[in-house]
PDB file of C-alpha atoms in Angstrom:
ATOM      1  CA  ASN A 586      -2.371   3.752  34.255  1.00  0.00           C
ATOM      2  CA  ARG A 587       1.321   4.023  34.931  1.00  0.00           C
ATOM      3  CA  GLY A 588       2.405   2.829  31.484  1.00  0.00           C
ATOM      4  CA  LYS A 589       0.321   5.482  29.748  1.00  0.00           C
ATOM      5  CA  MET A 590       1.577   8.188  32.105  1.00  0.00           C
ATOM      6  CA  LEU A 591       5.190   7.247  31.378  1.00  0.00           C
ATOM      7  CA  PHE A 592       4.435   7.077  27.653  1.00  0.00           C
ATOM      8  CA  ASP A 593       2.861  10.554  27.764  1.00  0.00           C
ATOM      9  CA  LEU A 594       5.945  11.860  29.594  1.00  0.00           C
ATOM     10  CA  GLY A 595       8.174  10.433  26.863  1.00  0.00           C
ATOM     11  CA  ASP A 596       9.820   7.833  29.115  1.00  0.00           C
ATOM     12  CA  PHE A 597       9.363   5.044  26.570  1.00  0.00           C
ATOM     13  CA  GLU A 598      11.878   2.568  28.020  1.00  0.00           C
ATOM     14  CA  GLU A 599      10.209   2.668  31.430  1.00  0.00           C
ATOM     15  CA  ALA A 600       6.728   2.551  29.871  1.00  0.00           C
ATOM     16  CA  LEU A 601       7.780  -0.554  27.945  1.00  0.00           C
ATOM     17  CA  ALA A 602       8.961  -2.196  31.166  1.00  0.00           C
ATOM     18  CA  VAL A 603       5.634  -1.409  32.865  1.00  0.00           C
ATOM     19  CA  TYR A 604       3.550  -2.761  29.977  1.00  0.00           C
ATOM     20  CA  THR A 605       5.707  -5.895  29.753  1.00  0.00           C
ATOM     21  CA  LYS A 606       5.317  -6.543  33.475  1.00  0.00           C
ATOM     22  CA  ALA A 607       1.547  -5.976  33.329  1.00  0.00           C
ATOM     23  CA  ILE A 608       1.245  -8.454  30.454  1.00  0.00           C
ATOM     24  CA  SER A 609       3.278 -11.011  32.412  1.00  0.00           C
ATOM     25  CA  PHE A 610       0.683 -10.804  35.215  1.00  0.00           C
ATOM     26  CA  ASP A 611      -2.273 -10.997  32.806  1.00  0.00           C
ATOM     27  CA  PRO A 612      -1.547 -12.384  29.332  1.00  0.00           C
ATOM     28  CA  HIS A 613      -5.097 -11.412  28.265  1.00  0.00           C
ATOM     29  CA  PHE A 614      -4.561  -7.704  29.077  1.00  0.00           C
ATOM     30  CA  LYS A 615      -5.467  -6.279  25.680  1.00  0.00           C
ATOM     31  CA  ASP A 616      -4.751  -2.649  26.629  1.00  0.00           C
ATOM     32  CA  GLY A 617      -1.314  -3.718  27.832  1.00  0.00           C
ATOM     33  CA  PHE A 618      -0.464  -5.132  24.414  1.00  0.00           C
ATOM     34  CA  VAL A 619      -1.782  -1.993  22.699  1.00  0.00           C
ATOM     35  CA  GLY A 620       0.292   0.229  24.993  1.00  0.00           C
ATOM     36  CA  LYS A 621       3.321  -1.972  24.456  1.00  0.00           C
ATOM     37  CA  GLY A 622       2.823  -1.755  20.698  1.00  0.00           C
ATOM     38  CA  LYS A 623       2.576   2.035  20.757  1.00  0.00           C
ATOM     39  CA  THR A 624       5.656   2.266  22.950  1.00  0.00           C
ATOM     40  CA  LEU A 625       7.680  -0.080  20.750  1.00  0.00           C
ATOM     41  CA  ASP A 626       6.628   1.969  17.737  1.00  0.00           C
ATOM     42  CA  LYS A 627       7.968   5.135  19.384  1.00  0.00           C
ATOM     43  CA  LEU A 628      11.223   3.282  20.027  1.00  0.00           C
ATOM     44  CA  LYS A 629      11.382   2.420  16.290  1.00  0.00           C
ATOM     45  CA  ARG A 630      11.078  -1.295  17.109  1.00  0.00           C
ATOM     46  CA  HIS A 631       8.427  -1.797  14.459  1.00  0.00           C
ATOM     47  CA  LYS A 632       8.500  -5.599  14.104  1.00  0.00           C
ATOM     48  CA  GLU A 633       8.002  -6.010  17.845  1.00  0.00           C
ATOM     49  CA  ALA A 634       5.287  -3.353  17.799  1.00  0.00           C
ATOM     50  CA  ARG A 635       3.439  -5.222  15.084  1.00  0.00           C
ATOM     51  CA  ALA A 636       3.639  -8.446  17.110  1.00  0.00           C
ATOM     52  CA  ALA A 637       2.209  -6.658  20.158  1.00  0.00           C
ATOM     53  CA  PHE A 638      -0.668  -5.216  18.108  1.00  0.00           C
ATOM     54  CA  GLN A 639      -1.362  -8.649  16.620  1.00  0.00           C
ATOM     55  CA  ALA A 640      -1.425 -10.151  20.113  1.00  0.00           C
ATOM     56  CA  ALA A 641      -3.902  -7.467  21.221  1.00  0.00           C
ATOM     57  CA  HIS A 642      -6.063  -8.142  18.179  1.00  0.00           C
ATOM     58  CA  SER A 643      -6.178 -11.870  18.946  1.00  0.00           C
ATOM     59  CA  ILE A 644      -7.541 -11.346  22.468  1.00  0.00           C
ATOM     60  CA  VAL A 645     -11.317 -11.662  22.623  1.00  0.00           C
ATOM     61  CA  SER A 646     -13.041  -9.355  25.075  1.00  0.00           C
ATOM     62  CA  PRO A 647     -15.473 -11.059  27.502  1.00  0.00           C
ATOM     63  CA  ILE A 648     -18.308  -8.897  26.125  1.00  0.00           C
ATOM     64  CA  GLN A 649     -17.353  -9.277  22.462  1.00  0.00           C
ATOM     65  CA  PRO A 650     -19.444 -12.451  21.931  1.00  0.00           C
ATOM     66  CA  ILE A 651     -22.427 -10.704  23.534  1.00  0.00           C
ATOM     67  CA  ALA A 652     -21.983  -7.695  21.259  1.00  0.00           C
ATOM     68  CA  GLN A 653     -21.713  -9.943  18.216  1.00  0.00           C
ATOM     69  CA  ASN A 654     -24.828 -11.898  19.191  1.00  0.00           C
ATOM     70  CA  THR A 655     -26.906  -8.750  19.652  1.00  0.00           C
ATOM     71  CA  SER A 656     -25.580  -6.786  16.681  1.00  0.00           C
ATOM     72  CA  TRP A 657     -28.509  -7.950  14.546  1.00  0.00           C
ATOM     73  CA  MET A 658     -30.757  -5.653  16.610  1.00  0.00           C
ATOM     74  CA  TYR A 659     -28.948  -2.627  15.237  1.00  0.00           C
ATOM     75  CA  LYS A 660     -28.663  -3.823  11.663  1.00  0.00           C
ATOM     76  CA  GLU A 661     -32.408  -4.294  11.213  1.00  0.00           C
ATOM     77  CA  PRO A 662     -34.110  -2.265  13.953  1.00  0.00           C
ATOM     78  CA  PHE A 663     -37.562  -2.277  12.358  1.00  0.00           C
ATOM     79  CA  ARG A 664     -37.651  -5.899  11.307  1.00  0.00           C
ATOM     80  CA  TYR A 665     -39.982  -6.993  14.088  1.00  0.00           C
ATOM     81  CA  ASP A 666     -43.235  -5.468  15.249  1.00  0.00           C
ATOM     82  CA  LEU A 667     -43.201  -4.795  18.948  1.00  0.00           C
TER      83      LEU A 667
END
């Protein structure tokens, strides 16, 4: 994505603007918050970076409940005879 490309090029101010705009369009865009956090960290804005990472952590992925509900299959794979 554009934010990551700008981040990789070292254009952190522009990357921050891109991530912020993406989050404004989709406030559940977890990768946007992670990218914003990494960018803020590079800009030495650590408190804001932490807030962005916490926001990313609070977003539940649509498949996360499915993964949690099926995780028992991997914890005890030989529990049931098939």
